PDB file of C-alpha atoms and ligand atoms in Angstrom:
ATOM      1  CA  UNK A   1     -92.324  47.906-145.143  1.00 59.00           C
ATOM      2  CA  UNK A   2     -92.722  44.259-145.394  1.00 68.00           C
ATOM      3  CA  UNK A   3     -91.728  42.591-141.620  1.00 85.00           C
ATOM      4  CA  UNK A   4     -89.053  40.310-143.346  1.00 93.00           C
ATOM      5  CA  UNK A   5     -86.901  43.150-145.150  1.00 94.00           C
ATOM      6  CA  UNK A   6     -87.953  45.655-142.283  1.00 89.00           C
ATOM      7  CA  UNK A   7     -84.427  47.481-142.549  1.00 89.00           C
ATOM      8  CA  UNK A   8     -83.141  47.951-146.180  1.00 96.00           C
ATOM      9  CA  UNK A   9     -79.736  50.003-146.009  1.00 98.00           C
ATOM     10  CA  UNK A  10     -78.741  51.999-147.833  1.00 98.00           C
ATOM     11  CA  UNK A  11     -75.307  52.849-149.626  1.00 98.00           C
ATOM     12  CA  UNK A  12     -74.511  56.189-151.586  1.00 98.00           C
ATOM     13  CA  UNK A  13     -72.525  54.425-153.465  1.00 98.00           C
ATOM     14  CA  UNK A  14     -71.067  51.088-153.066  1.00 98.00           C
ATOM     15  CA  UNK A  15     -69.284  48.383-155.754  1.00 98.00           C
ATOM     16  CA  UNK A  16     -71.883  45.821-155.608  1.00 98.00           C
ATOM     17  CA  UNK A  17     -75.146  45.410-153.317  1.00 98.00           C
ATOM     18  CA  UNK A  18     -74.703  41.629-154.078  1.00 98.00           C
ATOM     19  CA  UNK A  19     -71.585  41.333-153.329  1.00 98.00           C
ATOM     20  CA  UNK A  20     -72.136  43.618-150.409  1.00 98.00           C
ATOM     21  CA  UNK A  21     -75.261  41.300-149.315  1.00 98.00           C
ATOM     22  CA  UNK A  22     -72.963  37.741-150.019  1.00 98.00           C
ATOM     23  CA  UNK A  23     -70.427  38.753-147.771  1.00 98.00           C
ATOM     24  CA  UNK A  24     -72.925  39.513-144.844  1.00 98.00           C
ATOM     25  CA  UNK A  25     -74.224  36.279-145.564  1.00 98.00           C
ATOM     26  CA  UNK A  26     -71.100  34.472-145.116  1.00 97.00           C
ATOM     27  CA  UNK A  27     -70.654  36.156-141.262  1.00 97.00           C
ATOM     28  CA  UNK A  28     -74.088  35.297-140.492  1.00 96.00           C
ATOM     29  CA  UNK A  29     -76.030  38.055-141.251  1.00 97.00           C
ATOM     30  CA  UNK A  30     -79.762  37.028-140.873  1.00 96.00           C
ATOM     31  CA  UNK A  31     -82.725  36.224-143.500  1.00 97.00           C
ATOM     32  CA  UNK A  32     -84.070  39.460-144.873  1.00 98.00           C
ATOM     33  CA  UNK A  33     -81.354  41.699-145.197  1.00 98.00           C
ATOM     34  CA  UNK A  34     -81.758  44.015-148.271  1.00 98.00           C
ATOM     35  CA  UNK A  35     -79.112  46.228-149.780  1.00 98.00           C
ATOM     36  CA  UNK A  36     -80.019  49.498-151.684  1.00 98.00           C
ATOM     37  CA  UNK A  37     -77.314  51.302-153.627  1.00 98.00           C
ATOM     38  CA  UNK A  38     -77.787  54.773-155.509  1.00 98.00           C
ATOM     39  CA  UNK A  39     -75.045  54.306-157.353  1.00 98.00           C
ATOM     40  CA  UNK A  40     -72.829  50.868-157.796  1.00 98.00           C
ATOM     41  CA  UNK A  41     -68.899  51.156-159.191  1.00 97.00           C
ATOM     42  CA  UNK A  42     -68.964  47.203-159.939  1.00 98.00           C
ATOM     43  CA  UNK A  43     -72.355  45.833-160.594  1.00 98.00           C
ATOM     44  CA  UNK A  44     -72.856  42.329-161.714  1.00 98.00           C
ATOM     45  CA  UNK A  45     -74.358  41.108-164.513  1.00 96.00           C
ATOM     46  CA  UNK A  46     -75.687  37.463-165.556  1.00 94.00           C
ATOM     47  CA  UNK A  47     -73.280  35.137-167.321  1.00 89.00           C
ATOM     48  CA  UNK A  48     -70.139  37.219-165.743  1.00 90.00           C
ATOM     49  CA  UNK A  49     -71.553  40.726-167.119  1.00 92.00           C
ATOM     50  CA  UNK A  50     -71.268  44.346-165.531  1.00 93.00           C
ATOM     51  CA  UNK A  51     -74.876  46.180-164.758  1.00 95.00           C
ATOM     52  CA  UNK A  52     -74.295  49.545-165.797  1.00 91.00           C
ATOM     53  CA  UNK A  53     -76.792  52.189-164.030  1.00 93.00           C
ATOM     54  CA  UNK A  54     -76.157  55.997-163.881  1.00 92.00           C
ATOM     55  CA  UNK A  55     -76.258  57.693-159.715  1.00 94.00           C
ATOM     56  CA  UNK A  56     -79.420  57.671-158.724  1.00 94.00           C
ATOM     57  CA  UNK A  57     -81.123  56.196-162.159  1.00 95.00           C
ATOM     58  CA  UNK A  58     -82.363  52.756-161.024  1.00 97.00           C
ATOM     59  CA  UNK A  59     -84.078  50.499-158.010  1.00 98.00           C
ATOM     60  CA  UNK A  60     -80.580  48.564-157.749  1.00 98.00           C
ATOM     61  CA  UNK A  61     -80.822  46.314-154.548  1.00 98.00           C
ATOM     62  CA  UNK A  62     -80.018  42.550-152.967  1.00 98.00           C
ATOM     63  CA  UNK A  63     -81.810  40.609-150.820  1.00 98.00           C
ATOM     64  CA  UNK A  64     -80.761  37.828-148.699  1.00 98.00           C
ATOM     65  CA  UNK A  65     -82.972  34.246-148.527  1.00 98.00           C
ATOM     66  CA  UNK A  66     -82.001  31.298-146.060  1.00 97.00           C
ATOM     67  CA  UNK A  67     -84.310  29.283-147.899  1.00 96.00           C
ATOM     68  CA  UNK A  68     -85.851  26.091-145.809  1.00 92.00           C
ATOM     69  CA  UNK A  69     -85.383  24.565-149.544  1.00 92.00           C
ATOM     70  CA  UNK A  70     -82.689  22.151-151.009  1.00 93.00           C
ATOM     71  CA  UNK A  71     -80.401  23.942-153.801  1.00 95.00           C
ATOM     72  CA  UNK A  72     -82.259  22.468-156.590  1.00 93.00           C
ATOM     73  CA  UNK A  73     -85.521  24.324-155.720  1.00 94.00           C
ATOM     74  CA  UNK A  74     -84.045  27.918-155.438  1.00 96.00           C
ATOM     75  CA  UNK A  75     -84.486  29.180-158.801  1.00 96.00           C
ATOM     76  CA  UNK A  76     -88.086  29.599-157.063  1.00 97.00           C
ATOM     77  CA  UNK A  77     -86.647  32.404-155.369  1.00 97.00           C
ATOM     78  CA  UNK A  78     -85.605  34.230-158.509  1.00 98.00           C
ATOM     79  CA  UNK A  79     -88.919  33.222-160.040  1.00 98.00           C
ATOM     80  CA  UNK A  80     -91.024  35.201-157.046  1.00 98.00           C
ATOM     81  CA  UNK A  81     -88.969  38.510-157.287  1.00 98.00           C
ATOM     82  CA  UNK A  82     -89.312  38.523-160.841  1.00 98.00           C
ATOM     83  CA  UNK A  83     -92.359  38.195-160.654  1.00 98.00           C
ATOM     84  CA  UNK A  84     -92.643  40.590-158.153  1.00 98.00           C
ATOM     85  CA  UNK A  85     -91.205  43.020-160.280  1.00 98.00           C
ATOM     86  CA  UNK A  86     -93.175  42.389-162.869  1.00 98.00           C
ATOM     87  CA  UNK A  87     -96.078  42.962-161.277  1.00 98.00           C
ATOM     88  CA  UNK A  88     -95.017  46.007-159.797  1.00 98.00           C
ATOM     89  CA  UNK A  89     -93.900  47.118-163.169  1.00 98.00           C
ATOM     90  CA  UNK A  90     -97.389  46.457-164.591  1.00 98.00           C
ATOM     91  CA  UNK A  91     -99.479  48.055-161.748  1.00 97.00           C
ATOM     92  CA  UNK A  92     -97.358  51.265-161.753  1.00 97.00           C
ATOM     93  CA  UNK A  93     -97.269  51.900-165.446  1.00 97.00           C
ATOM     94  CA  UNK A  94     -99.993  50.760-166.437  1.00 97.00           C
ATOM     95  CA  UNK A  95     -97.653  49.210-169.528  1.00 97.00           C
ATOM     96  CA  UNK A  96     -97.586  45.428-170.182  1.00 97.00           C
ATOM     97  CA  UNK A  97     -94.423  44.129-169.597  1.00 97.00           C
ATOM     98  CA  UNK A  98     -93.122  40.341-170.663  1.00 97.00           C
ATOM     99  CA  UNK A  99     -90.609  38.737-168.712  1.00 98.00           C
ATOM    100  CA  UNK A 100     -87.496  37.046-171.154  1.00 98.00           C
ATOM    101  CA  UNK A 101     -86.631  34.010-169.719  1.00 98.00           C
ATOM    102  CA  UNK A 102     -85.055  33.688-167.081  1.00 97.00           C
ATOM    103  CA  UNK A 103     -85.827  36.682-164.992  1.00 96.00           C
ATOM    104  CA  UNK A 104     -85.656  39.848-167.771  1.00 98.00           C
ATOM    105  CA  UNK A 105     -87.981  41.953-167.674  1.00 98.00           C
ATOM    106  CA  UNK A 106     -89.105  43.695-171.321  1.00 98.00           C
ATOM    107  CA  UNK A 107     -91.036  46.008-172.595  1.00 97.00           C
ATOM    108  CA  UNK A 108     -91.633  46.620-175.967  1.00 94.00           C
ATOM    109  CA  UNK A 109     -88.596  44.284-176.526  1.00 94.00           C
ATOM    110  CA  UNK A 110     -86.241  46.128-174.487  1.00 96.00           C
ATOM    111  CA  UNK A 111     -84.975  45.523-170.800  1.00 97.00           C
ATOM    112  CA  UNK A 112     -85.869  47.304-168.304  1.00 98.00           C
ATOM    113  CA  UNK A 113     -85.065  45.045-165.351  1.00 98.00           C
ATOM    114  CA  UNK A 114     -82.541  42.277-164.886  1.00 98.00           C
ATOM    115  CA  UNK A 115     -82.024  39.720-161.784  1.00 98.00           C
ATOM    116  CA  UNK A 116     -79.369  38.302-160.320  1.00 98.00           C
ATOM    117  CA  UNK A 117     -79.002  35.372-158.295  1.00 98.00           C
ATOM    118  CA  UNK A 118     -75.518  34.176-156.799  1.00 98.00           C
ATOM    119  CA  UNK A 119     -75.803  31.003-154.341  1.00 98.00           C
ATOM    120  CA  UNK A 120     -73.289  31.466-151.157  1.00 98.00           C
ATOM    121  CA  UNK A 121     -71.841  28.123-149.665  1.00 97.00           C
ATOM    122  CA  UNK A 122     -71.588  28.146-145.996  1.00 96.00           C
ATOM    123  CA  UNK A 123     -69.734  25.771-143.185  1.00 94.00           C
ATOM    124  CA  UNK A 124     -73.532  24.461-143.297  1.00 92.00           C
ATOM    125  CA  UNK A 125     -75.645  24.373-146.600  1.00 95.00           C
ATOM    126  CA  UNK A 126     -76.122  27.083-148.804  1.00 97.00           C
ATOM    127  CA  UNK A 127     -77.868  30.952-148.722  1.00 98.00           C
ATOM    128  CA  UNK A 128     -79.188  32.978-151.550  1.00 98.00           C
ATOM    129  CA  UNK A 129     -78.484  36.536-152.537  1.00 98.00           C
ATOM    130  CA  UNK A 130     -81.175  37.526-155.082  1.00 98.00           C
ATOM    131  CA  UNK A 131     -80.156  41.095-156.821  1.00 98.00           C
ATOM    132  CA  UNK A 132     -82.314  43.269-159.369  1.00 98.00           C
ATOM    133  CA  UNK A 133     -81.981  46.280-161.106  1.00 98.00           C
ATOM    134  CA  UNK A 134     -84.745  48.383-162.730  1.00 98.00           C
ATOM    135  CA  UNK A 135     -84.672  51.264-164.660  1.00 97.00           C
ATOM    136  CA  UNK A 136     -86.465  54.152-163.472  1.00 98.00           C
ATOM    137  CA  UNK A 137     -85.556  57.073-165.171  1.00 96.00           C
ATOM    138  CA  UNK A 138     -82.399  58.238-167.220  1.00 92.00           C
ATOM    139  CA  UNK A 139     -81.096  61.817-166.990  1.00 87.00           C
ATOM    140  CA  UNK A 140     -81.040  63.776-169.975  1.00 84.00           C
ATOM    141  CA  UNK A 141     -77.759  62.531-172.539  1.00 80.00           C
ATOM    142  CA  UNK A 142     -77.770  59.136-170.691  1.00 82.00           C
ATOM    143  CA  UNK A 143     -76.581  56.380-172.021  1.00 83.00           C
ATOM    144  CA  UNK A 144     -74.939  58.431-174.622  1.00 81.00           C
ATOM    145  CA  UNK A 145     -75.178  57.306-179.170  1.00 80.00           C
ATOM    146  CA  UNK A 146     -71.996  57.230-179.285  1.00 83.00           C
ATOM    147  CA  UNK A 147     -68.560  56.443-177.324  1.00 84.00           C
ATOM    148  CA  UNK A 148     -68.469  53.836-174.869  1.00 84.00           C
ATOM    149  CA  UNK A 149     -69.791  50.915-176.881  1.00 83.00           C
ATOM    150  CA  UNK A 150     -71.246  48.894-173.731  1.00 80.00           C
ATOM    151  CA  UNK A 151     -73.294  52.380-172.875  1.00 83.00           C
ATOM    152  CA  UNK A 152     -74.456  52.795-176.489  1.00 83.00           C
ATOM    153  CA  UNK A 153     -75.600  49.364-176.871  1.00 84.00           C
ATOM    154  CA  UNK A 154     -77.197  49.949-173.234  1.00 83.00           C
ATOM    155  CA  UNK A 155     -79.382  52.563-175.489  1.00 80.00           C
ATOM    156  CA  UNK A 156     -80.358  50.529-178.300  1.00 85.00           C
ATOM    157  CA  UNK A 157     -81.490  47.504-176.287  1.00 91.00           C
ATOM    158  CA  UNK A 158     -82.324  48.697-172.819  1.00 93.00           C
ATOM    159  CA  UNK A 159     -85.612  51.176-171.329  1.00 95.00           C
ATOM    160  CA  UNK A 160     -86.791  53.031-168.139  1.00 96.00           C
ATOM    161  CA  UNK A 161     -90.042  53.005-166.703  1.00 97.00           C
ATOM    162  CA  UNK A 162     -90.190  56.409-167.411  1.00 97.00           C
ATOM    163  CA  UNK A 163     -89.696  56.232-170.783  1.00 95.00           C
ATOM    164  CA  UNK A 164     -92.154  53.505-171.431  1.00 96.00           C
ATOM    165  CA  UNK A 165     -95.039  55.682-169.135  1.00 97.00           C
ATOM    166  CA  UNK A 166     -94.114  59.617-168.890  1.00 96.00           C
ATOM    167  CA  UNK A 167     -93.646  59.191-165.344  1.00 96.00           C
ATOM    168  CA  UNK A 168     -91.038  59.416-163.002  1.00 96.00           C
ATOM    169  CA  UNK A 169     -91.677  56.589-160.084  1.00 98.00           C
ATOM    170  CA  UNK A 170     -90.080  56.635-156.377  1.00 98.00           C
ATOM    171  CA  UNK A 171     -87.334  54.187-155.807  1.00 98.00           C
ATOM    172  CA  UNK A 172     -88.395  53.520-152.479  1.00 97.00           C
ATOM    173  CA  UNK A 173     -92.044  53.176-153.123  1.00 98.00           C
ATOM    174  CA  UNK A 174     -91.078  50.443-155.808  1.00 98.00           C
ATOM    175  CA  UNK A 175     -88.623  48.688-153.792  1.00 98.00           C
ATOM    176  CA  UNK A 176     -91.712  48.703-150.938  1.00 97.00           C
ATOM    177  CA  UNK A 177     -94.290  47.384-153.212  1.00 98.00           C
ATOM    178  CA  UNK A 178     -91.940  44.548-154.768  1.00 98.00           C
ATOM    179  CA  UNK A 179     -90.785  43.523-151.190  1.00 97.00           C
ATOM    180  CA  UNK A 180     -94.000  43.211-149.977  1.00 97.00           C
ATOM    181  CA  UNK A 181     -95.487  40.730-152.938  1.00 97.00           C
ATOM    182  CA  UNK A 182     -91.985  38.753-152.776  1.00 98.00           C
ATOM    183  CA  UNK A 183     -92.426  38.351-148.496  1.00 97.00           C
ATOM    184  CA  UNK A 184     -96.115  36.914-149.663  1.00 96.00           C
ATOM    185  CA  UNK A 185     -94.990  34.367-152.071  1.00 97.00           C
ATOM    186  CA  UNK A 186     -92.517  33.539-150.188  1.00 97.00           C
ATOM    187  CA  UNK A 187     -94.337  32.969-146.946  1.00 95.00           C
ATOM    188  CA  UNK A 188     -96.379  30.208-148.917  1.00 95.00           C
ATOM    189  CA  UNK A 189     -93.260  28.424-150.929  1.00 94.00           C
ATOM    190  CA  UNK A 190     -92.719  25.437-148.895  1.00 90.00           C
ATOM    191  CA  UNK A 191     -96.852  24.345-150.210  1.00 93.00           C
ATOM    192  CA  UNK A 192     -96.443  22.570-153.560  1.00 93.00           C
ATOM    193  CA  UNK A 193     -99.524  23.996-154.897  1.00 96.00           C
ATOM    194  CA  UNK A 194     -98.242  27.357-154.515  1.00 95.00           C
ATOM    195  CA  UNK A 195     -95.526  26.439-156.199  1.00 96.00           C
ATOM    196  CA  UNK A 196     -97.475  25.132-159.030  1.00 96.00           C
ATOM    197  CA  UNK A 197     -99.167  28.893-158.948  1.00 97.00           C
ATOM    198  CA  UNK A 198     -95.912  30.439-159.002  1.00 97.00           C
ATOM    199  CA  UNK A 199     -94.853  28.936-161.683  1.00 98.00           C
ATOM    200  CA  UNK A 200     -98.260  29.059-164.000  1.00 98.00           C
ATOM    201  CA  UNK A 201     -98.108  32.523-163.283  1.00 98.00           C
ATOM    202  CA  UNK A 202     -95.001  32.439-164.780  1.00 98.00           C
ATOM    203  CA  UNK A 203     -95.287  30.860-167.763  1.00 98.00           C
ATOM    204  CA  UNK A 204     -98.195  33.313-168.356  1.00 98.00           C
ATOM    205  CA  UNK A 205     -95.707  36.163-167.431  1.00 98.00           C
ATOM    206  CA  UNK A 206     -93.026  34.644-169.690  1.00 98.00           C
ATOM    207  CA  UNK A 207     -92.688  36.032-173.332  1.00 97.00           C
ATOM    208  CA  UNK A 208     -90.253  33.722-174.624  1.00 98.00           C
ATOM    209  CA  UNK A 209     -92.746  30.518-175.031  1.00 98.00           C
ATOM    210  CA  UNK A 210     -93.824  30.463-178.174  1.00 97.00           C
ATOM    211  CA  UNK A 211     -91.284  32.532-179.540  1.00 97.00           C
ATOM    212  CA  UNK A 212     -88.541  31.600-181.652  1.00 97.00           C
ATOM    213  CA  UNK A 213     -84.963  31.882-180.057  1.00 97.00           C
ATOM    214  CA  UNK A 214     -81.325  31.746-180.468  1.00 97.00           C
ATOM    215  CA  UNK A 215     -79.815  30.320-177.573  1.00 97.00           C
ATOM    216  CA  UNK A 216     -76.161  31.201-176.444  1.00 95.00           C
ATOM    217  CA  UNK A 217     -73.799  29.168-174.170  1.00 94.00           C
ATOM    218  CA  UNK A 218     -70.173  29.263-173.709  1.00 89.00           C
ATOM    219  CA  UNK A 219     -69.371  26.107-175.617  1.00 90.00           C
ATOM    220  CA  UNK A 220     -72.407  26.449-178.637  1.00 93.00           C
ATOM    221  CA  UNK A 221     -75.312  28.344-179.855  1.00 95.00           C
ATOM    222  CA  UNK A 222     -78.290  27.309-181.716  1.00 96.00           C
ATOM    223  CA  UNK A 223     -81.969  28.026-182.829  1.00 96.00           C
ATOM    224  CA  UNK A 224     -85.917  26.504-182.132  1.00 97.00           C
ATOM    225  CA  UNK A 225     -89.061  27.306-180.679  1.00 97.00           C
ATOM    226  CA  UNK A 226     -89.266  28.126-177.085  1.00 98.00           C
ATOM    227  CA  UNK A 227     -92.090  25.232-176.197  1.00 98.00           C
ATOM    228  CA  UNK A 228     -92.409  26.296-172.364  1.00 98.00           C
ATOM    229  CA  UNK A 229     -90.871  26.229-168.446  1.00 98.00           C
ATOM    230  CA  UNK A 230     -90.271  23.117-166.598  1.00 97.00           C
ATOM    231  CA  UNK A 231     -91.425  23.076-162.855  1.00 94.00           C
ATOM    232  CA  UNK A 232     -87.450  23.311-162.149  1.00 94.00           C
ATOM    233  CA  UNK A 233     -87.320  26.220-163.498  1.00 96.00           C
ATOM    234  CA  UNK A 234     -85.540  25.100-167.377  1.00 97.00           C
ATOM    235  CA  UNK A 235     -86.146  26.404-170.634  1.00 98.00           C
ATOM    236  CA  UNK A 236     -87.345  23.505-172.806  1.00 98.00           C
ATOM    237  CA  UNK A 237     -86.746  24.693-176.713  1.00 98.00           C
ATOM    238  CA  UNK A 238     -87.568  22.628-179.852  1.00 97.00           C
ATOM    239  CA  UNK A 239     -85.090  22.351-182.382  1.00 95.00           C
ATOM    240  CA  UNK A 240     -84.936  20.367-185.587  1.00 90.00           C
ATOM    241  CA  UNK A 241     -83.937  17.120-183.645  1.00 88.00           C
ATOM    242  CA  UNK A 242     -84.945  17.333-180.649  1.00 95.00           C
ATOM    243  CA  UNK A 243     -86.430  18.918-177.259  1.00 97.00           C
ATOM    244  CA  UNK A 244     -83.623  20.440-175.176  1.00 97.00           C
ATOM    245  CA  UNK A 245     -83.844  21.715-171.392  1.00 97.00           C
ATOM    246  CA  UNK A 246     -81.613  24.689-170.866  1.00 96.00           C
ATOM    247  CA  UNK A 247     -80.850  25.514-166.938  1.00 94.00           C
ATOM    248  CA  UNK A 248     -78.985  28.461-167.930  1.00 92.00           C
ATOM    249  CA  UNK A 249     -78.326  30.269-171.100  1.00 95.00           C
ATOM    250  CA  UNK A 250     -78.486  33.405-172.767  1.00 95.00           C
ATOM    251  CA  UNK A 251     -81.509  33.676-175.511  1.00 96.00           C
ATOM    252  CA  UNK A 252     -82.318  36.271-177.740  1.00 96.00           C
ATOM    253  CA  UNK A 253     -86.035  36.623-178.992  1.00 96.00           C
ATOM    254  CA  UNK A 254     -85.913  36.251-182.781  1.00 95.00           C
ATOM    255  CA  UNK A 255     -88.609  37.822-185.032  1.00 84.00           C
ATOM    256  CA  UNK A 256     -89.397  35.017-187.229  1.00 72.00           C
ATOM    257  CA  UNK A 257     -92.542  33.585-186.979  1.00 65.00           C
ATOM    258  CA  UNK A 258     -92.069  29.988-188.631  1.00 65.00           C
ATOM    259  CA  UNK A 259     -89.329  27.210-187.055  1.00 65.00           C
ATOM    260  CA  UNK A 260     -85.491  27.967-187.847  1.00 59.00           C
ATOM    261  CA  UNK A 261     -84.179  25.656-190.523  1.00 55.00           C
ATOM    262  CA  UNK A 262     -80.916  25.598-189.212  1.00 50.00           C
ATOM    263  CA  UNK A 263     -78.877  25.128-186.301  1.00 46.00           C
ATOM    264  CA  UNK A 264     -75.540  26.979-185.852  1.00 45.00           C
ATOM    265  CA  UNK A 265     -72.591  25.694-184.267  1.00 45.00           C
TER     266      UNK A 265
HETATM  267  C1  LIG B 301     -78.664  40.880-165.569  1.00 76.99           C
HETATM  268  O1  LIG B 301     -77.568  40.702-166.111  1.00 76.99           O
HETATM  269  O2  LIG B 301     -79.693  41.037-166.221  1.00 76.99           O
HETATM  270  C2  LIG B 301     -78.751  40.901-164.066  1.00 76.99           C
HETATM  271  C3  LIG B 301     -78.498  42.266-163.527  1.00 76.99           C
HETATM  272  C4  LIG B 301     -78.610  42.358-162.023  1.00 76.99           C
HETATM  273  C5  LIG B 301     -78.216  43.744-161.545  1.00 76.99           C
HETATM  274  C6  LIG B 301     -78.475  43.944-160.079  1.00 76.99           C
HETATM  275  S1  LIG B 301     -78.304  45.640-159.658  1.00 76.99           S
HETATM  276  C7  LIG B 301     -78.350  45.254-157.975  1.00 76.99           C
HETATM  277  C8  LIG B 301     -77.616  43.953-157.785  1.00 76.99           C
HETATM  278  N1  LIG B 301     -76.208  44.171-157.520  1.00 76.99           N
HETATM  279  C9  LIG B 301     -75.432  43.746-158.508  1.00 76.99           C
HETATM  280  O3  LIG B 301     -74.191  43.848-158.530  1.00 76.99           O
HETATM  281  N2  LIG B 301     -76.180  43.195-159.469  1.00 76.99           N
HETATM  282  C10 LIG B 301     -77.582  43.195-159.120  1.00 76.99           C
END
């Protein structure tokens, strides 16, 4: 185990490891802390989403940073445990896996990890609670075709890594592994070359650039080319008009090869 998340605990079942994790934060609970649930009642989701995870199916786990970094700079964080993961992912399976902008992980166009990061204000500056969940292996009948629609669409769009490889992989050995390359990355993060790597690395890592997308947000939605990753972290996506930088959004891969003609409202 890595010497910054030397203790991981972990919870039979609890409602959420991030919330779990943000609430240590806020009475003082130090750097490094890691959460590990084998079953969560109320996990969260981006954009206000549940993360829905049969007992004992998934790596689901939070991690606390105290970053020595301003606000601005901690999508960096989320960017090193996805990539992390991804890595992991790749070595174990031996399957190529493409992250989705922001911090998805696909493969073969479906999910198999998602990440989580919720910022905690304190009486002094801020901490970071970074959570992920990866799928490791379903049990037979799970998610169910039909019934609870949120479980059957969990079917259609989501994967394990068991599913993509035949093989059934230790939770705790992944959780080791990706703890160990996130303590490495983040060890260097404060050197602005290395986060120049980090964020190559990502791009190369990143499946949406160069793919068309739709792009979701509460107040509109439209379509263009996913062009690349700005060093803050944004999506930048050409549309008809013009080149837009999305902080956060939800965006859905589209199969068409040649630039949308039209923009929804
Ligand atoms: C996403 O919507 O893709 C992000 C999902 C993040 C899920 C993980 S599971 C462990 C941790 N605890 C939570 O409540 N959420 C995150």
């Amino acid at each position: 185990m890595s010497p910054l998340f030397a203790r991981p605990i972990v919870f039979p079942v609890i409602d959420s490891t991030n919330r779990y994790v943000a609430e240590q934060a806020r009475d003082g609970a130090p750097e490094g802390l890691v959460a590990v649930a084998d079953l969560q009642t109320e996990g969260r989701g981006r954009q206000g989403r549940t993360w829905v995870a049969d007992a004992g199916s998934s790596l689901l786990c939070s991690m606390l940073f105290r970053p020595n970094l301003g606000v601005e700079d901690f999508h960096f964080l989320l960017t090193i445990v996805g990539l992390a993961a991804h890595r992991v992912v790749e070595e174990l399976t031996g399957v190529t896996c493409e992250m989705k902008w922001p911090n998805d992980l696909l493969i073969d166009g479906k999910k198999v990890s998602g990440l989580l990061g919720e910022v905690v204000a304190l009486a002094k500056g801020y901490a970071l609670v970074v959570g992920i969940g990866i799928n490791l292996c379903w049990e037979e009948g799970f998610p169910p075709s039909e019934g609870d629609e949120e479980l059957v669409t969990l079917a259609e769009r989501a994967t394990t890594l068991a599913i993509v490889s035949g093989e059934r992989f230790d939770r705790d050995d992944v959780l080791t592994r990706m703890l160990s390359s996130i303590e490495i990355d983040y060890s260097r993060l404060t050197d602005p070359a290395v986060r120049m790597e980090i964020m190559n690395r990502y791009r190369s890592a990143c499946g949406t650039i160069g793919k068309n997308v739709r792009v979701e947000m509460a107040e509109e939605s439209f379509e263009g080319m996913a062009i690349g990753v700005s060093e803050r972290g944004a999506l930048i996506v050409q549309t008809l008009g013009e080149i837009r930088e999305l902080d956060a959004a939800d965006v859905i891969h589209l199969r068409t090869t040649t630039m949308p003609t039209s923009s929804a409202p």
